[in-house]
């Protein structure tokens, strides 16, 4: 028996290079080894974006187009939209009843978002239960592995806790205790050196046109001590250099030496990097354009995904109801 994986992304905007190296590259590899389910977490997006949903439907299709174009394979993996499988909310309801308030209120991601996000009103009943819905996503399919970023570890901890609480209540092992699979690649920073995020306007999107990529990379912060072309650079503190490590490891040594000995300037260094990134993502973009030509292709894939996911979800809910006499 292959292990089962479930992972998801919230469709809150265009996908960027951070999603590629932080999640998608990992998902693609995991398809060989595991039975994978990849989910568009539209209800999770709704929890924080309910006041502004005009782009939600568009983002779902757009993100799935990116997943498919980078190599998420609908023949091997189940690709579906959370809200298409109603059982997520049913399990969420039952988990809500058994999850103590304290563990949600203490959750570090919750506390951080309540502190930092002031552009949206997150002071709601639903948002507190964000990790309860996430636990439902994972346990509905009895996934035992969950590829996520470091920031999601508290949610996985809560998933295990909720699984344990339910199994105790039911006096039988209905649910597994899933583990995280962390991405190995170092975090990709945004153009300005902060975390790459849509809300910081510092992303390079998978769908950006080549001239846009050149322009964006030209704005990247570099070694602040390198003012003149003849100044020796310090690649180890330069974000552009860290992009080389990720996107062109074969040029790493050459760039390191050349920068340290002032053999070329930052403008040239950035142009070469932009070229490498364009080369890397242009095959994805070709595939993406192809996919988006016929809108029915993606909706068909999502419909097949819904069917496969529902099949598993319905069986789990049958067991759950039986276990608690509902
Ligand atoms: N909370 C995750 C994020 O913001 C998205 C998500 C929703 C998810 N449900 C999931 C991730 C289940 C893994 C498993 O990135
Ligand atoms: Fe950074 Fe390249 Fe400039 Fe060196 S030459 S400081 S690596 S941008």
Coordinates of C-alpha atoms and ligand atoms in Angstrom, one line a residue:
X1 CA 0.0 0.0 0.0
X2 CA 1.3 3.4 -1.0
X3 CA 1.1 6.1 1.6
X4 CA -1.4 8.9 1.1
X5 CA -0.7 12.6 0.7
X6 CA -3.1 15.5 0.9
X7 CA -2.0 19.1 0.5
X8 CA -3.7 22.3 -0.5
X9 CA -3.2 25.9 -1.4
X10 CA -5.6 28.8 -0.9
X11 CA -6.6 30.4 -4.2
X12 CA -6.0 34.0 -3.1
X13 CA -4.0 35.2 -6.2
X14 CA -1.5 34.3 -8.8
X15 CA 1.1 31.7 -8.0
X16 CA 4.7 32.8 -7.8
X17 CA 8.2 31.4 -7.7
X18 CA 7.9 30.9 -3.9
X19 CA 5.0 28.5 -4.5
X20 CA 7.1 26.7 -7.1
X21 CA 10.2 26.0 -5.0
X22 CA 8.4 25.9 -1.6
X23 CA 5.6 23.5 -2.6
X24 CA 5.0 22.5 -6.2
X25 CA 8.5 21.1 -6.9
X26 CA 7.9 18.9 -3.8
X27 CA 4.4 17.9 -4.9
X28 CA 5.7 16.9 -8.3
X29 CA 8.3 14.5 -6.9
X30 CA 5.9 13.0 -4.3
X31 CA 3.6 11.9 -7.1
X32 CA 6.0 9.0 -7.8
X33 CA 5.9 7.6 -4.3
X34 CA 2.5 8.4 -2.9
X35 CA -1.2 8.3 -3.7
X36 CA -1.6 12.1 -3.8
X37 CA -4.6 14.4 -3.4
X38 CA -4.0 18.1 -4.2
X39 CA -6.7 20.5 -3.2
X40 CA -7.7 24.0 -3.9
X41 CA -8.6 25.3 -0.5
X42 CA -11.3 27.7 -1.5
X43 CA -13.2 27.6 1.8
X44 CA -9.9 28.5 3.6
X45 CA -9.5 31.4 1.2
X46 CA -13.1 32.5 1.9
X47 CA -12.4 32.5 5.6
X48 CA -10.1 35.5 5.2
X49 CA -11.3 37.0 1.9
X50 CA -15.0 36.8 2.4
X51 CA -15.4 40.6 1.9
X52 CA -13.7 40.4 -1.5
X53 CA -14.5 37.3 -3.5
X54 CA -14.7 38.8 -7.0
X55 CA -11.5 37.0 -8.1
X56 CA -12.0 33.7 -6.3
X57 CA -13.5 31.7 -9.2
X58 CA -10.8 33.0 -11.6
X59 CA -8.0 32.3 -9.1
X60 CA -9.1 28.7 -8.8
X61 CA -8.8 28.0 -12.5
X62 CA -5.7 30.1 -12.8
X63 CA -3.9 28.2 -9.9
X64 CA -4.9 24.8 -11.3
X65 CA -3.6 25.8 -14.7
X66 CA -0.2 26.5 -13.0
X67 CA -0.3 23.2 -11.1
X68 CA -0.9 21.3 -14.3
X69 CA 1.6 23.2 -16.3
X70 CA 4.5 22.6 -13.9
X71 CA 3.8 18.9 -13.8
X72 CA 1.1 18.0 -11.4
X73 CA -0.4 15.0 -13.3
X74 CA -4.1 14.4 -13.2
X75 CA -3.6 10.8 -14.3
X76 CA -1.7 10.0 -11.2
X77 CA -3.0 12.5 -8.7
X78 CA -6.4 13.7 -7.6
X79 CA -6.8 17.4 -8.2
X80 CA -10.0 18.9 -6.7
X81 CA -11.6 21.9 -5.2
X82 CA -12.4 21.7 -1.5
X83 CA -16.0 23.2 -1.8
X84 CA -16.9 20.6 -4.4
X85 CA -16.7 17.9 -1.8
X86 CA -19.3 18.7 0.8
X87 CA -18.0 16.2 3.3
X88 CA -15.2 18.6 4.4
X89 CA -17.8 20.7 6.1
X90 CA -19.5 17.7 7.7
X91 CA -16.3 16.5 9.3
X92 CA -15.5 20.1 10.2
X93 CA -18.8 20.3 12.1
X94 CA -18.1 17.2 14.1
X95 CA -14.5 18.2 14.8
X96 CA -15.7 21.6 15.9
X97 CA -17.7 20.0 18.6
X98 CA -14.8 18.1 20.1
X99 CA -12.0 20.7 19.7
X100 CA -11.3 22.7 22.9
X101 CA -11.3 26.4 22.4
X102 CA -8.0 26.8 24.2
X103 CA -5.9 25.0 21.7
X104 CA -7.3 27.1 18.9
X105 CA -6.8 30.4 20.8
X106 CA -3.3 29.4 21.6
X107 CA -2.4 28.4 18.1
X108 CA 0.6 30.6 17.1
X109 CA -0.5 31.2 13.5
X110 CA -3.9 32.4 14.8
X111 CA -2.3 34.8 17.3
X112 CA 0.1 36.1 14.6
X113 CA -2.6 36.7 12.0
X114 CA -4.8 38.4 14.5
X115 CA -1.9 40.7 15.5
X116 CA -0.6 41.4 12.0
X117 CA -3.5 41.5 9.6
X118 CA -5.5 44.7 9.9
X119 CA -6.8 45.0 6.3
X120 CA -9.5 42.4 6.8
X121 CA -11.8 41.6 9.7
X122 CA -10.6 38.2 10.9
X123 CA -12.3 38.5 14.3
X124 CA -14.8 35.8 13.4
X125 CA -16.0 32.4 14.7
X126 CA -15.0 30.8 11.4
X127 CA -11.5 32.0 11.3
X128 CA -10.7 30.7 14.7
X129 CA -11.6 27.3 13.3
X130 CA -9.2 27.5 10.4
X131 CA -7.1 24.7 11.6
X132 CA -10.2 22.6 12.4
X133 CA -11.2 22.7 8.7
X134 CA -7.6 21.9 7.7
X135 CA -7.6 18.9 10.0
X136 CA -10.9 17.8 8.3
X137 CA -9.2 18.2 4.9
X138 CA -6.4 15.9 5.9
X139 CA -8.3 13.3 7.9
X140 CA -11.2 13.0 5.5
X141 CA -8.8 11.2 3.2
X142 CA -6.9 9.5 6.1
X143 CA -3.7 11.1 4.7
X144 CA -0.7 10.1 6.6
X145 CA 1.7 12.6 5.0
X146 CA 1.2 16.3 4.5
X147 CA 3.7 18.3 2.5
X148 CA 3.6 21.8 4.0
X149 CA 5.9 24.8 4.8
X150 CA 7.3 25.4 8.3
X151 CA 4.6 27.9 9.0
X152 CA 1.9 25.2 8.8
X153 CA 3.5 22.9 11.5
X154 CA 1.2 24.2 14.3
X155 CA -1.8 23.2 12.1
X156 CA -0.5 19.7 11.7
X157 CA 0.1 19.4 15.4
X158 CA -3.6 20.4 15.9
X159 CA -4.6 17.8 13.2
X160 CA -2.9 15.1 15.2
X161 CA -4.5 16.3 18.4
X162 CA -8.0 16.3 16.8
X163 CA -7.4 12.9 15.4
X164 CA -6.5 11.6 18.8
X165 CA -9.5 13.3 20.4
X166 CA -11.8 11.7 17.9
X167 CA -10.3 8.3 18.2
X168 CA -10.6 8.4 22.0
X169 CA -14.2 9.4 21.8
X170 CA -15.0 6.7 19.2
X171 CA -12.9 4.1 21.1
X172 CA -11.4 2.9 17.9
X173 CA -8.8 4.1 15.5
X174 CA -10.8 5.8 12.8
X175 CA -8.0 8.3 11.9
X176 CA -4.3 8.2 11.4
X177 CA -1.8 10.6 13.0
X178 CA -0.4 12.4 9.9
X179 CA 3.2 13.7 9.7
X180 CA 4.5 16.8 7.8
X181 CA 6.9 16.5 4.9
X182 CA 8.9 19.7 4.9
X183 CA 10.4 21.2 1.8
X184 CA 14.2 20.9 1.7
X185 CA 14.9 23.9 -0.4
X186 CA 15.7 27.1 1.5
X187 CA 13.1 29.8 1.6
X188 CA 12.9 32.0 -1.5
X189 CA 12.7 35.7 -0.5
X190 CA 10.8 38.3 -2.4
X191 CA 12.3 41.0 -4.6
X192 CA 12.8 43.3 -1.6
X193 CA 14.3 40.6 0.6
X194 CA 11.2 40.1 2.7
X195 CA 9.1 36.9 2.5
X196 CA 7.8 36.5 -1.0
X197 CA 4.1 37.4 -0.7
X198 CA 1.4 38.9 -2.9
X199 CA 0.6 41.4 -0.1
X200 CA 4.2 42.8 -0.2
X201 CA 4.0 43.2 -4.0
X202 CA 7.4 41.5 -4.2
X203 CA 6.6 38.4 -6.2
X204 CA 7.7 37.0 -9.5
X205 CA 4.6 35.1 -10.8
X206 CA 4.7 31.9 -12.7
X207 CA 2.6 33.7 -15.4
X208 CA 4.8 36.8 -15.7
X209 CA 5.9 37.7 -19.2
X210 CA 9.6 37.6 -19.9
X211 CA 10.0 41.4 -20.0
X212 CA 8.2 41.7 -16.7
X213 CA 10.6 39.2 -15.2
X214 CA 13.6 41.2 -16.5
X215 CA 12.1 44.4 -15.1
X216 CA 11.3 42.9 -11.7
X217 CA 14.7 41.4 -11.2
X218 CA 16.3 44.7 -12.1
X219 CA 14.7 46.1 -9.0
X220 CA 16.1 43.5 -6.6
X221 CA 18.1 44.6 -3.7
X222 CA 21.8 43.6 -3.9
X223 CA 24.9 43.9 -1.7
X224 CA 24.5 47.4 -0.3
X225 CA 28.2 47.9 0.0
X226 CA 28.8 47.4 -3.7
X227 CA 28.3 50.9 -5.1
X228 CA 30.8 51.1 -8.0
X229 CA 31.4 48.4 -10.6
X230 CA 35.0 48.1 -9.2
X231 CA 33.8 47.3 -5.7
X232 CA 34.2 43.6 -4.7
X233 CA 30.8 42.2 -4.0
X234 CA 29.6 39.9 -1.1
X235 CA 27.4 37.3 -2.9
X236 CA 26.6 35.5 0.4
X237 CA 24.6 38.5 1.6
X238 CA 23.0 39.2 -1.8
X239 CA 19.4 38.0 -2.6
X240 CA 20.2 37.8 -6.3
X241 CA 22.9 35.3 -5.5
X242 CA 20.6 33.2 -3.5
X243 CA 18.3 33.1 -6.5
X244 CA 21.2 31.7 -8.5
X245 CA 21.6 28.9 -5.9
X246 CA 17.9 28.0 -6.5
X247 CA 17.4 28.5 -10.2
X248 CA 20.9 28.1 -11.7
X249 CA 23.1 26.1 -9.3
X250 CA 25.4 25.3 -12.2
X251 CA 26.4 29.0 -12.4
X252 CA 26.8 29.4 -8.6
X253 CA 30.6 29.1 -8.5
X254 CA 31.2 31.3 -11.5
X255 CA 28.9 34.1 -10.1
X256 CA 30.4 33.8 -6.6
X257 CA 33.9 34.4 -8.0
X258 CA 33.0 37.0 -10.5
X259 CA 31.0 39.0 -8.0
X260 CA 33.7 38.7 -5.2
X261 CA 36.3 39.9 -7.7
X262 CA 34.3 42.6 -9.4
X263 CA 34.5 41.0 -12.8
X264 CA 31.0 42.1 -13.7
X265 CA 28.4 44.4 -12.4
X266 CA 25.0 43.8 -10.7
X267 CA 23.1 44.8 -13.8
X268 CA 24.7 42.1 -15.9
X269 CA 24.4 39.6 -13.1
X270 CA 20.7 40.3 -12.9
X271 CA 20.2 40.0 -16.6
X272 CA 21.7 36.6 -16.6
X273 CA 19.6 35.5 -13.7
X274 CA 16.4 36.8 -15.4
X275 CA 17.4 34.8 -18.5
X276 CA 17.8 31.6 -16.5
X277 CA 14.4 32.0 -14.8
X278 CA 12.7 32.8 -18.1
X279 CA 14.3 29.6 -19.6
X280 CA 13.1 27.6 -16.6
X281 CA 9.5 28.8 -16.6
X282 CA 8.8 29.4 -20.3
X283 CA 7.9 25.7 -21.0
X284 CA 5.4 26.0 -18.1
X285 CA 3.9 29.1 -19.7
X286 CA 3.6 27.5 -23.1
X287 CA 1.7 24.6 -21.5
X288 CA -0.4 27.0 -19.5
X289 CA -1.5 29.0 -22.5
X290 CA -2.3 25.7 -24.2
X291 CA -4.4 24.6 -21.3
X292 CA -6.3 27.8 -20.9
X293 CA -7.3 27.9 -24.6
X294 CA -10.1 25.4 -23.9
X295 CA -11.8 26.1 -20.6
X296 CA -13.5 22.7 -20.5
X297 CA -10.1 20.9 -20.0
X298 CA -9.6 22.2 -16.5
X299 CA -13.2 21.8 -15.5
X300 CA -13.2 18.2 -16.6
X301 CA -10.1 17.5 -14.6
X302 CA -11.7 19.1 -11.5
X303 CA -14.8 17.1 -12.1
X304 CA -12.9 13.8 -12.2
X305 CA -11.0 14.9 -9.1
X306 CA -14.2 15.7 -7.3
X307 CA -15.5 12.2 -8.1
X308 CA -12.4 10.4 -6.9
X309 CA -12.1 12.6 -3.7
X310 CA -15.9 12.2 -3.0
X311 CA -15.6 8.4 -3.2
X312 CA -13.0 8.4 -0.4
X313 CA -14.8 11.2 1.6
X314 CA -18.2 9.5 1.6
X315 CA -16.6 6.3 3.0
X316 CA -14.8 8.1 5.8
X317 CA -18.0 10.0 6.8
X318 CA -19.9 6.7 6.9
X319 CA -17.3 5.4 9.4
X320 CA -17.3 8.6 11.3
X321 CA -21.1 8.7 11.7
X322 CA -21.1 5.1 12.7
X323 CA -18.4 5.6 15.3
X324 CA -20.3 8.4 17.1
X325 CA -23.8 7.1 16.5
X326 CA -24.9 9.9 14.2
Ligands
LIG1 N1 -3.5 26.3 5.3 C1 -2.8 25.9 4.2 C2 -2.0 27.1 3.7 O1 -2.4 28.3 3.9 C3 -3.7 25.5 3.0 C4 -4.4 24.2 3.4 C5 -5.7 24.1 3.6 C6 -3.8 23.0 3.5 N2 -6.0 22.8 3.8 C7 -4.9 22.1 3.8 C8 -2.5 22.5 3.5 C9 -4.6 20.7 4.1 C10 -2.2 21.1 3.7 C11 -3.3 20.3 4.0 O2 -1.0 27.0 3.1
LIG2 FE1 24.6 40.4 -6.1 FE2 25.3 39.7 -8.5 FE3 25.6 42.2 -7.7 FE4 27.1 40.2 -6.7 S1 27.1 40.9 -8.8 S2 26.2 41.8 -5.5 S3 25.7 38.5 -6.7 S4 23.7 41.1 -8.0

